[in-house]
GROMACS .gro file of C-alpha atoms in nm:
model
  393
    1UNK     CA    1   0.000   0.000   0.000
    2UNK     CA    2   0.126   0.351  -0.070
    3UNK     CA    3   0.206   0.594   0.201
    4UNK     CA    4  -0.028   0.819  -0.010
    5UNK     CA    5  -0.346   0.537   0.032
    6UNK     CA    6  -0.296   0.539   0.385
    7UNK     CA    7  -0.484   0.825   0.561
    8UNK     CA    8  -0.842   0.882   0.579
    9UNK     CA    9  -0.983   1.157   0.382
   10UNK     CA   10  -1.141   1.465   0.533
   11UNK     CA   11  -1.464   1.335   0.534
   12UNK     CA   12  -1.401   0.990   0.677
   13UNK     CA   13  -1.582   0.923   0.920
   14UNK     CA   14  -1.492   0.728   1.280
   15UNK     CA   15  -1.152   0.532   1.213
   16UNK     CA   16  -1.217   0.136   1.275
   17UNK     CA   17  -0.886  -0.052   1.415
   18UNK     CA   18  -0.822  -0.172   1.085
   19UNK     CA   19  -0.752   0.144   0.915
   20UNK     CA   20  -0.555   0.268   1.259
   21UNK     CA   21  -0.342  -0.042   1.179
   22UNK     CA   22  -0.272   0.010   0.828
   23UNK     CA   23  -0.193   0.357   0.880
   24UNK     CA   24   0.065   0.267   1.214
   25UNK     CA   25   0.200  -0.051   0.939
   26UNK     CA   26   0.312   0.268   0.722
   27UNK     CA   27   0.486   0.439   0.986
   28UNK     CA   28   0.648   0.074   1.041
   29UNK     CA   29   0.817  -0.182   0.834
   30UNK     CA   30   0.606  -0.462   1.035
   31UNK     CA   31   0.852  -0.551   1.290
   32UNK     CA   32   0.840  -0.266   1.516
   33UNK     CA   33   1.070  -0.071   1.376
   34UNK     CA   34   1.070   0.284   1.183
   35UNK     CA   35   0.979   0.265   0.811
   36UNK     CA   36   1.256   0.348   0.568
   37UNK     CA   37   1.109   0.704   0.525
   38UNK     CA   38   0.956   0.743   0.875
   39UNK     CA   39   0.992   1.156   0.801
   40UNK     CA   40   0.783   1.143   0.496
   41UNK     CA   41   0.491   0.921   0.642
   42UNK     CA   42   0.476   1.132   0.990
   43UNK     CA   43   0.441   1.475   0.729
   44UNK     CA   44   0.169   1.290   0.575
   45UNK     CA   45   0.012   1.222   0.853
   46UNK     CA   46   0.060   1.563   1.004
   47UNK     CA   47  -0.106   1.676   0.682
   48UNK     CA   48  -0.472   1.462   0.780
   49UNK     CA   49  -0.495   1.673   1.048
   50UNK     CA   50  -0.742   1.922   1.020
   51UNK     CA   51  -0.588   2.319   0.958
   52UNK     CA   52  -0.572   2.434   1.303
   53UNK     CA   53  -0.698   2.779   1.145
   54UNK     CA   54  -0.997   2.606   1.073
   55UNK     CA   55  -1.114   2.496   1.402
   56UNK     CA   56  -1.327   2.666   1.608
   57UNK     CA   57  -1.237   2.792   1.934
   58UNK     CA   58  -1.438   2.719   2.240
   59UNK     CA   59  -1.480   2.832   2.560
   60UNK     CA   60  -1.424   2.694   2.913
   61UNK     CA   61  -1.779   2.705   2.990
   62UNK     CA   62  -1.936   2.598   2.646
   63UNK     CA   63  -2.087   2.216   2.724
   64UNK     CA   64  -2.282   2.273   2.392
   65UNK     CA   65  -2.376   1.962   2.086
   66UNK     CA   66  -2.034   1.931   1.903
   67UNK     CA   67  -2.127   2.063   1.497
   68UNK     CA   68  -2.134   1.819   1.263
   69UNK     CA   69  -1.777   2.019   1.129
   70UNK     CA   70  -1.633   1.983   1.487
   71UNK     CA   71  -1.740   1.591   1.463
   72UNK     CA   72  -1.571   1.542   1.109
   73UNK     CA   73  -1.244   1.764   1.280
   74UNK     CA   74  -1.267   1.514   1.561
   75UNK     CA   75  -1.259   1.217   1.419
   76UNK     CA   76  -1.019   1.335   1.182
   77UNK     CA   77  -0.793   1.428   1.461
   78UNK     CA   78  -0.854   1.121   1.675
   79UNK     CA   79  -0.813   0.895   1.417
   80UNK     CA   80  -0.423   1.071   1.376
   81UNK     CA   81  -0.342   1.058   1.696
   82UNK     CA   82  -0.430   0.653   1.773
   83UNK     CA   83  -0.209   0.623   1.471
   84UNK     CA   84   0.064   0.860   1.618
   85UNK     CA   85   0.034   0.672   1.961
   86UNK     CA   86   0.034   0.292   1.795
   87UNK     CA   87   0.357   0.391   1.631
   88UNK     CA   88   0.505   0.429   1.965
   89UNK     CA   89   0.801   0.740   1.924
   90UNK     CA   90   0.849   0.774   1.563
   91UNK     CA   91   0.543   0.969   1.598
   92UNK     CA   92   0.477   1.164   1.876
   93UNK     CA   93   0.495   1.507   1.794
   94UNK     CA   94   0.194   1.420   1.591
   95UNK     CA   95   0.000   1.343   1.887
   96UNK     CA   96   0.136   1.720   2.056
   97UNK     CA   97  -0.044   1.877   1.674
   98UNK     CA   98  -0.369   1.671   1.758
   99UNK     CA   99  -0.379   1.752   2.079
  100UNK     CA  100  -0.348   2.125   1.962
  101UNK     CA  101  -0.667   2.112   1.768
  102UNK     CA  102  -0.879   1.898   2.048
  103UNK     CA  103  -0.813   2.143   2.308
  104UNK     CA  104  -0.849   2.464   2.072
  105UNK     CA  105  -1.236   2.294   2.007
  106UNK     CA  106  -1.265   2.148   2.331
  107UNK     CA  107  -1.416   1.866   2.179
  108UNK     CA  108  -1.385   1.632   2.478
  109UNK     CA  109  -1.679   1.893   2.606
  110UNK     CA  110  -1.931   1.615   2.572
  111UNK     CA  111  -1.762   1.286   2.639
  112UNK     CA  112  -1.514   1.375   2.974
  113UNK     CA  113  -1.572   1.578   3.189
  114UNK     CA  114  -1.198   1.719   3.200
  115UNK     CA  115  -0.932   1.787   2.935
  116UNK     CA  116  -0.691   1.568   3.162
  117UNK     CA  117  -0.937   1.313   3.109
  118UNK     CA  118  -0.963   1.277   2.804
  119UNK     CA  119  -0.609   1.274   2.689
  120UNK     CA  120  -0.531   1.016   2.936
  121UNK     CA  121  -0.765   0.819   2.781
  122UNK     CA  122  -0.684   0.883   2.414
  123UNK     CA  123  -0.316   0.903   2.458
  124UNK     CA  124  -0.220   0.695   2.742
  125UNK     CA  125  -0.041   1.002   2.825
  126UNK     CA  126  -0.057   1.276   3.113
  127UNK     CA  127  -0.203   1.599   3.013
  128UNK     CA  128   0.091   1.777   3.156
  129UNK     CA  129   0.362   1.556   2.932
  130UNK     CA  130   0.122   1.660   2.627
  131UNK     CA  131   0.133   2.013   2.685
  132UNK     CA  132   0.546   1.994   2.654
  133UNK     CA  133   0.510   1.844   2.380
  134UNK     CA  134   0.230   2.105   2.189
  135UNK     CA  135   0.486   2.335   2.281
  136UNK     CA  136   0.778   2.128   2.153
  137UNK     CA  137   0.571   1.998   1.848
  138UNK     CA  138   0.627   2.311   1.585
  139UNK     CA  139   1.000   2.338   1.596
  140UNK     CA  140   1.056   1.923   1.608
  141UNK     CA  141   0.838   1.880   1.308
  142UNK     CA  142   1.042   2.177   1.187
  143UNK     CA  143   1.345   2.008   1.183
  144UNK     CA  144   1.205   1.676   1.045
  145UNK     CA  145   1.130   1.835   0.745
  146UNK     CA  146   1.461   2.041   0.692
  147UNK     CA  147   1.721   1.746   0.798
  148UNK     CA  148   1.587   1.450   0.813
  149UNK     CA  149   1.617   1.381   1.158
  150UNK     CA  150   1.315   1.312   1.409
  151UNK     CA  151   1.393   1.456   1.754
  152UNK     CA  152   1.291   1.320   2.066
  153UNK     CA  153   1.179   1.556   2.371
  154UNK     CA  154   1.476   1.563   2.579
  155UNK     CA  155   1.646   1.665   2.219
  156UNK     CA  156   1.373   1.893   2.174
  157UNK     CA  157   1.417   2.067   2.506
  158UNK     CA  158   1.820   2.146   2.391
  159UNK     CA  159   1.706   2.262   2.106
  160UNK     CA  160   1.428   2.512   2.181
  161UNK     CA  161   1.679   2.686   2.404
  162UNK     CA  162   1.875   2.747   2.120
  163UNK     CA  163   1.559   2.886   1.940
  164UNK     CA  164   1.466   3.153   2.202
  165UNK     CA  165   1.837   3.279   2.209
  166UNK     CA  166   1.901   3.315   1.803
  167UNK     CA  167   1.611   3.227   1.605
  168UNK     CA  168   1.425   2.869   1.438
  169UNK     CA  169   1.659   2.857   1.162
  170UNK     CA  170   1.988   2.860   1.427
  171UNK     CA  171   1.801   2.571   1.601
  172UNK     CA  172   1.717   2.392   1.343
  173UNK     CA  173   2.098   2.430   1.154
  174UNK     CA  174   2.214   2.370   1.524
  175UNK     CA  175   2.043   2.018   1.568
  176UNK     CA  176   2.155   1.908   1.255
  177UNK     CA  177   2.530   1.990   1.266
  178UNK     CA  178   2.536   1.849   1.643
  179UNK     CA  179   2.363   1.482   1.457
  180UNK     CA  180   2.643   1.524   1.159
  181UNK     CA  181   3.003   1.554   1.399
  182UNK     CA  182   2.825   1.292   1.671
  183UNK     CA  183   2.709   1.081   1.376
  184UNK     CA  184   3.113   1.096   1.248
  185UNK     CA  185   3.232   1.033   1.512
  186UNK     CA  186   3.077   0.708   1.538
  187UNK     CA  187   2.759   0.749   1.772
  188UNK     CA  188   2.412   0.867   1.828
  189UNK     CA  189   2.340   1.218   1.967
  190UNK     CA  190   2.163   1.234   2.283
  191UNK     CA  191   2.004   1.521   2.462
  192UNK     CA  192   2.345   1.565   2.645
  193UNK     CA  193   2.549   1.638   2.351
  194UNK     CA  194   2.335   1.906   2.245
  195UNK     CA  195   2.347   2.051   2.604
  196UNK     CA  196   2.707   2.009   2.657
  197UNK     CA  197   2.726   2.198   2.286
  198UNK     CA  198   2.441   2.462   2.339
  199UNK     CA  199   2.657   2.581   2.646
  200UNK     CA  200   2.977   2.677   2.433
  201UNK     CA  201   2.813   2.842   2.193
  202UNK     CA  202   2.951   3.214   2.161
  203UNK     CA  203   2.667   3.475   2.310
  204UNK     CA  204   2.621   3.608   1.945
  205UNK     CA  205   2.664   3.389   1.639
  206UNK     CA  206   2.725   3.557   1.283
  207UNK     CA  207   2.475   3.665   1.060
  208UNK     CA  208   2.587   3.475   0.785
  209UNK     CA  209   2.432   3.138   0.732
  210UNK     CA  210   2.735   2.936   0.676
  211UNK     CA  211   2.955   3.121   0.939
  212UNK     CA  212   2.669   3.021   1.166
  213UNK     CA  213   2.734   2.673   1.063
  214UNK     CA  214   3.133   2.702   1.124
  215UNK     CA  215   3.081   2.835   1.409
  216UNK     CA  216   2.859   2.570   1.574
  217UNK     CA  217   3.046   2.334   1.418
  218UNK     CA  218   3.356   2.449   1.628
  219UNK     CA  219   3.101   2.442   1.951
  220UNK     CA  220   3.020   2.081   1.870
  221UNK     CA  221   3.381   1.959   1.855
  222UNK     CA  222   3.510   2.144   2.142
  223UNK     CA  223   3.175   1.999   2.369
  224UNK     CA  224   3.181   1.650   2.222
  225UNK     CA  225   3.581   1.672   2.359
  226UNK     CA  226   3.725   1.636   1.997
  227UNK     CA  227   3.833   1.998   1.934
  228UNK     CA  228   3.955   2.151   1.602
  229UNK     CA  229   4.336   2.165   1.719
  230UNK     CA  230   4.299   1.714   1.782
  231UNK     CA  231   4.167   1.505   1.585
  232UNK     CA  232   3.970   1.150   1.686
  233UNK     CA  233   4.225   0.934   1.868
  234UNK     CA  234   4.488   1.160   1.821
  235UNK     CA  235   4.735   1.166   2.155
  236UNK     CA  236   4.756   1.493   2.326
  237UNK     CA  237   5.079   1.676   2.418
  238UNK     CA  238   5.026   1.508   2.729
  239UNK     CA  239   4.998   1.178   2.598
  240UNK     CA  240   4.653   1.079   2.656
  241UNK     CA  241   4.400   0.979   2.379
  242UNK     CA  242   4.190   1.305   2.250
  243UNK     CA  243   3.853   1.042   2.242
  244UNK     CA  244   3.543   1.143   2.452
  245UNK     CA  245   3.590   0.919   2.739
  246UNK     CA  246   3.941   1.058   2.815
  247UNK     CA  247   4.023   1.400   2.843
  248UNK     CA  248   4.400   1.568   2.934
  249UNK     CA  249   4.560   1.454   3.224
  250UNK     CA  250   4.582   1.712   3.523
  251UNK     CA  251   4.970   1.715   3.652
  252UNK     CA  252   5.036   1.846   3.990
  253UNK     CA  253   5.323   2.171   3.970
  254UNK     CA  254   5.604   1.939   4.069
  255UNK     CA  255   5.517   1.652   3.839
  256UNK     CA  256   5.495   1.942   3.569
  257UNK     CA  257   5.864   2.092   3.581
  258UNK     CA  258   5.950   2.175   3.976
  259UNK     CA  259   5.885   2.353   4.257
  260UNK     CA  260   5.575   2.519   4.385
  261UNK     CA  261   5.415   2.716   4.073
  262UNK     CA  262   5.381   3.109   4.199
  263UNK     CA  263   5.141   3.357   4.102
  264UNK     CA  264   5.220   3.582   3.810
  265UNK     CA  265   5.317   3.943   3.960
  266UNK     CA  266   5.040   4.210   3.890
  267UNK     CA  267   4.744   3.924   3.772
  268UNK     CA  268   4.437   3.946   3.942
  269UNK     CA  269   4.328   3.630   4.147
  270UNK     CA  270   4.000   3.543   3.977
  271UNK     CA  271   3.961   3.224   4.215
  272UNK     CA  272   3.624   3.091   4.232
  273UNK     CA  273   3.691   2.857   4.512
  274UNK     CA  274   3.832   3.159   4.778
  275UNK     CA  275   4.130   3.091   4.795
  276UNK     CA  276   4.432   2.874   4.822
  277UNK     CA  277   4.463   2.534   5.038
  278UNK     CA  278   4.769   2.479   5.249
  279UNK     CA  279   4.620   2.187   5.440
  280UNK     CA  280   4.922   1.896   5.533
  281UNK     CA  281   4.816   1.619   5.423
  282UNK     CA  282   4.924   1.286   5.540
  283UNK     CA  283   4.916   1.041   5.301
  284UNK     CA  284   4.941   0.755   5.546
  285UNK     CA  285   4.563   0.816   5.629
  286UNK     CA  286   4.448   0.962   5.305
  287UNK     CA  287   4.329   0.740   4.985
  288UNK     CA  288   4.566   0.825   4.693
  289UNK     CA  289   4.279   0.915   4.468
  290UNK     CA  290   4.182   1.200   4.743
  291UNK     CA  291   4.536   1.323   4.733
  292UNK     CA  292   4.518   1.352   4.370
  293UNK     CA  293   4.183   1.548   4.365
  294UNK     CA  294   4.328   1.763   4.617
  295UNK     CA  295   4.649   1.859   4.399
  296UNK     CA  296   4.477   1.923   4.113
  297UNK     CA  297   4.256   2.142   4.272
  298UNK     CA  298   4.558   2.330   4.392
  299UNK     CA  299   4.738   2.333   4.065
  300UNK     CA  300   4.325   2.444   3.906
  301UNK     CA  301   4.376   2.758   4.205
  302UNK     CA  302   4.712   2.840   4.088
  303UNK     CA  303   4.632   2.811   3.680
  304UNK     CA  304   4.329   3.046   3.752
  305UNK     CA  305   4.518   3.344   3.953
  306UNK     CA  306   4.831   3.353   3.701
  307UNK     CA  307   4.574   3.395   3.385
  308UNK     CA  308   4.318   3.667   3.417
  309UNK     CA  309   4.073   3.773   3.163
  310UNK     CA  310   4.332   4.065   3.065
  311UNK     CA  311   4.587   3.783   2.943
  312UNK     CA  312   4.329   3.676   2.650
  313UNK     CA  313   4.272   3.990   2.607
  314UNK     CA  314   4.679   4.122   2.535
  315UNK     CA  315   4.725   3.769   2.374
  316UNK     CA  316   4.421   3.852   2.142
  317UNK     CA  317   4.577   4.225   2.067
  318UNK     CA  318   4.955   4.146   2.073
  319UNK     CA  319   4.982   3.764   1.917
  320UNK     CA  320   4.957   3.627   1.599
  321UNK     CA  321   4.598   3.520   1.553
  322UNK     CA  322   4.607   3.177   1.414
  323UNK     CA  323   4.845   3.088   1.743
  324UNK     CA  324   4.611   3.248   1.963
  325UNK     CA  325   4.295   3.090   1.823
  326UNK     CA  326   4.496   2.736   1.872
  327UNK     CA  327   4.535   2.812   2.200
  328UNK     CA  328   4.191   2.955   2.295
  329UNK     CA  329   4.097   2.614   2.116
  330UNK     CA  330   4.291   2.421   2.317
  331UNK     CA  331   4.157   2.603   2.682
  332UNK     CA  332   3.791   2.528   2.597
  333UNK     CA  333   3.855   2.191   2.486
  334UNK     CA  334   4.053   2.074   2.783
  335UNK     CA  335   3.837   2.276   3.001
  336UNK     CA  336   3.504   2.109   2.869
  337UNK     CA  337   3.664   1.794   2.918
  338UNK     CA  338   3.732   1.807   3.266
  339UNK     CA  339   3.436   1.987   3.323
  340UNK     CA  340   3.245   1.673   3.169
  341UNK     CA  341   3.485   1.405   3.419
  342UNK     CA  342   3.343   1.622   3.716
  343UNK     CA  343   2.969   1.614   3.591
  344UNK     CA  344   2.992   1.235   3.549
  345UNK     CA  345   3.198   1.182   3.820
  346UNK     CA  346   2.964   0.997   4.143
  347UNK     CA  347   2.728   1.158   4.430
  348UNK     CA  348   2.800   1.068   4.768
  349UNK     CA  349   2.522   1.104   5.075
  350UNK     CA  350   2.566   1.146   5.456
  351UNK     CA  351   2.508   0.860   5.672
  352UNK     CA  352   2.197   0.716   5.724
  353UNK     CA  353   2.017   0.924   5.997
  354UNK     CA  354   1.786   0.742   6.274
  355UNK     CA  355   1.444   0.715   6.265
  356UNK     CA  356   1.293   1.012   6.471
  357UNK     CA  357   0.982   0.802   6.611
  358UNK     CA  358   1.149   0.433   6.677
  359UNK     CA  359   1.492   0.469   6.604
  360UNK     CA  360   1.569   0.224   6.395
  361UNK     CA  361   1.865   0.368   6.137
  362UNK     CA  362   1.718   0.416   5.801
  363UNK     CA  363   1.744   0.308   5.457
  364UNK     CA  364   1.762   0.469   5.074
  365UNK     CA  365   1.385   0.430   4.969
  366UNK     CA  366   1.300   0.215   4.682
  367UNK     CA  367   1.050   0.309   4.424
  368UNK     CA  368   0.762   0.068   4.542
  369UNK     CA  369   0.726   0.207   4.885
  370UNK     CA  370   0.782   0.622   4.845
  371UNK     CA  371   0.657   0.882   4.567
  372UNK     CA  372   0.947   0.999   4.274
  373UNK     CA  373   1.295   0.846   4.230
  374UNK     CA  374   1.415   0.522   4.438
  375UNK     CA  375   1.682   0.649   4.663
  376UNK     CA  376   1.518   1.041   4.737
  377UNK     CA  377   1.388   0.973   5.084
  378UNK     CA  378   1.550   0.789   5.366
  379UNK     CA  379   1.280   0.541   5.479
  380UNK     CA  380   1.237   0.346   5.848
  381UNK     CA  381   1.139  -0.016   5.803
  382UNK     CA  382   0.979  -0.046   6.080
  383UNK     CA  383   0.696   0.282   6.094
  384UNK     CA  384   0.722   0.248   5.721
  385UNK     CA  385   0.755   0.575   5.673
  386UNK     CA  386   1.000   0.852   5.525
  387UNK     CA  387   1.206   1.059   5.703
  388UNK     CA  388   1.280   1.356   5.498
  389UNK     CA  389   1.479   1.408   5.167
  390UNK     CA  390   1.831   1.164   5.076
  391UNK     CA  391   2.044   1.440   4.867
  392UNK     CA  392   2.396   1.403   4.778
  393UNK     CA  393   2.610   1.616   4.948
   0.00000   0.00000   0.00000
């Protein structure tokens, strides 16, 4: 069957579960997974919606007779979205434009008594989830069309971010270069690449299309921890491999050339932390891994006073500017990557406090006997009840 056979017409009536599973075998090649041109069938099926300019807005209040237009619109729309939500993620930004039309003609005004309602029941989805994703919907579908590529929500939520700051085409230009330098590199991009690359991306990008591009392209590399000045698998000057899972080793000031590294006479101390550390420590009683955090904060304290914002500023003005840029490069992309070890690196919690009523020391909650995320409250056994929040330190 063509992908052109497979969507009611505008005056179909109520869809039957045969034609909701013809339609949903389109967006599918039969065994569950996405057709070979999943893009092309969801814009189709975007396209049997009804015009949203076309339906008729409605009022909290109105319980009125739907029309016999808002019926046709209804079915129309329903019939879409059982389609969208049989085909599982491939298409769900359909169900977000469906939804967009139901709740513009509150037609759920006769048959539920709440909006909630009745996308729980037509969805399977919360009402809260389906407003992220009306809101989400436009710029996804956006990008579908123009690359190619079929975001997911968590993608979607990078991406909109970069839409309110410079504009749909950026976003759209910005998803797509973030899929091409992941997809080279050998993986899938996730809603943390884009993240990790939306964050290095200068305040103001160019107005020219293609310096855009260059210029995210640059962000991408940098984030993903392969940065224009190393290529994939190349070793550092350090002697580490550039790939994402390893970033430039940290050397402590003596294991870097001798002696106690000094601040630079004049530079400003810009040191987030407050200060320097001059704690002894005894290594008899302290794990090795400790004692290496510890110097490479120290050495972090000491790299941070003896370079100042003025230094990239007379480097900028006084250097040759294809050195410079290589060592800008070179900052951000060993900055990111350590940046990245510390994000991934584990939580620890306090320990275990007593039950206040009985007690009996507490345990991490699981997800069967408290509300949200196994491990947020401390629970007592024996009241069976929580006793306040488990955060990492």
């Amino acid at each position: 069957m063509s992908i052109s056979n497979m969507f009611l017409s505008p005056e179909a009536q109520n869809p039957s579960s045969a034609a909701v599973a013809k339609r949903t075998e389109a967006l599918l090649d039969g065994s569950g997974r996405a057709a070979a041109d999943p893009i092309e069938a969801l814009r189709q099926l975007r396209a049997s919606l009804p015009d949203l300019d076309d339906v008729r807005p409605v009022g909290e209040g109105d319980t009125s007779d739907l029309t016999d237009t808002e019926l046709r619109q209804k079915e129309q729309t329903e019939g879409a979205i059982r389609t969208a939500v049989a085909a599982g993620n491939e298409a769900v930004w359909i169900i977000a434009e469906g939804m967009q039309r139901a709740a513009k003609g509150k037609w759920w005004r006769r048959s539920h008594d709440t909006y909630e309602a009745y996308v729980r029941d037509l969805t399977g989805r919360s009402a809260s989830y389906v407003r992220r994703l009306r809101a989400g919907a436009p710029l996804a579908l956006e990008t579908a069309s123009r690359t190619g590529h079929m975001q997911n929500p968590g993608q979607n939520e990078q991406t909109r971010k970069v839409q309110s700051q410079f504009g749909t085409d950026a976003a759209v230009m910005f998803f797509d270069v973030v899929n091409e330098v992941v997809e080279e590199l050998g993986g899938k991009p996730t809603a943390e690449d884009l993240r990790a690359t939306r964050e290095v991306l200068p305040a103001a990008l160019p107005e020219v299309p293609e310096q855009q591009r260059v210029e995210m392209e640059r962000a991408a590399r940098r984030a993903l921890g392969h940065g224009p000045d190393t290529a994939p698998d190349e070793e550092t000057e350090d002697g580490e491999s550039n790939n994402s899972n390893n970033g430039v080793r940290i050397r402590t000031p003596e294991a870097a050339g001798g002696g106690q590294q000094t601040e630079a006479a004049g530079s400003p101390a810009d040191d987030a932390t407050g200060g320097t550390e001059e704690e002894i420590v005894d290594a008899e009683i302290v794990p090795e891994p400790i004692v290496a955090l510890m110097d490479a904060i120290k050495t972090l304290n000491a790299l941070n006073k003896s370079i100042s914002k003025d230094t990239f500023t007379q480097a900028a003005q006084e250097g040759e500017a294809a050195e410079y840029a290589e060592l800008r490069s070179k900052f951000l992309t060993r900055a990111t990557t350590l940046q990245k070890k510390a994000l991934r690196a584990p939580a620890v919690y306090s320990p275990a406090p007593s039950c206040g009523t009985c007690g009996t020391l507490t345990a991490p909650s699981t997800a069967d006997v408290t509300p949200g995320r196994a491990g947020a409250y401390w629970w007592c056994s024996a009241c069976e009840t929580t006793q306040g929040d488990r955060k990492p330190l």
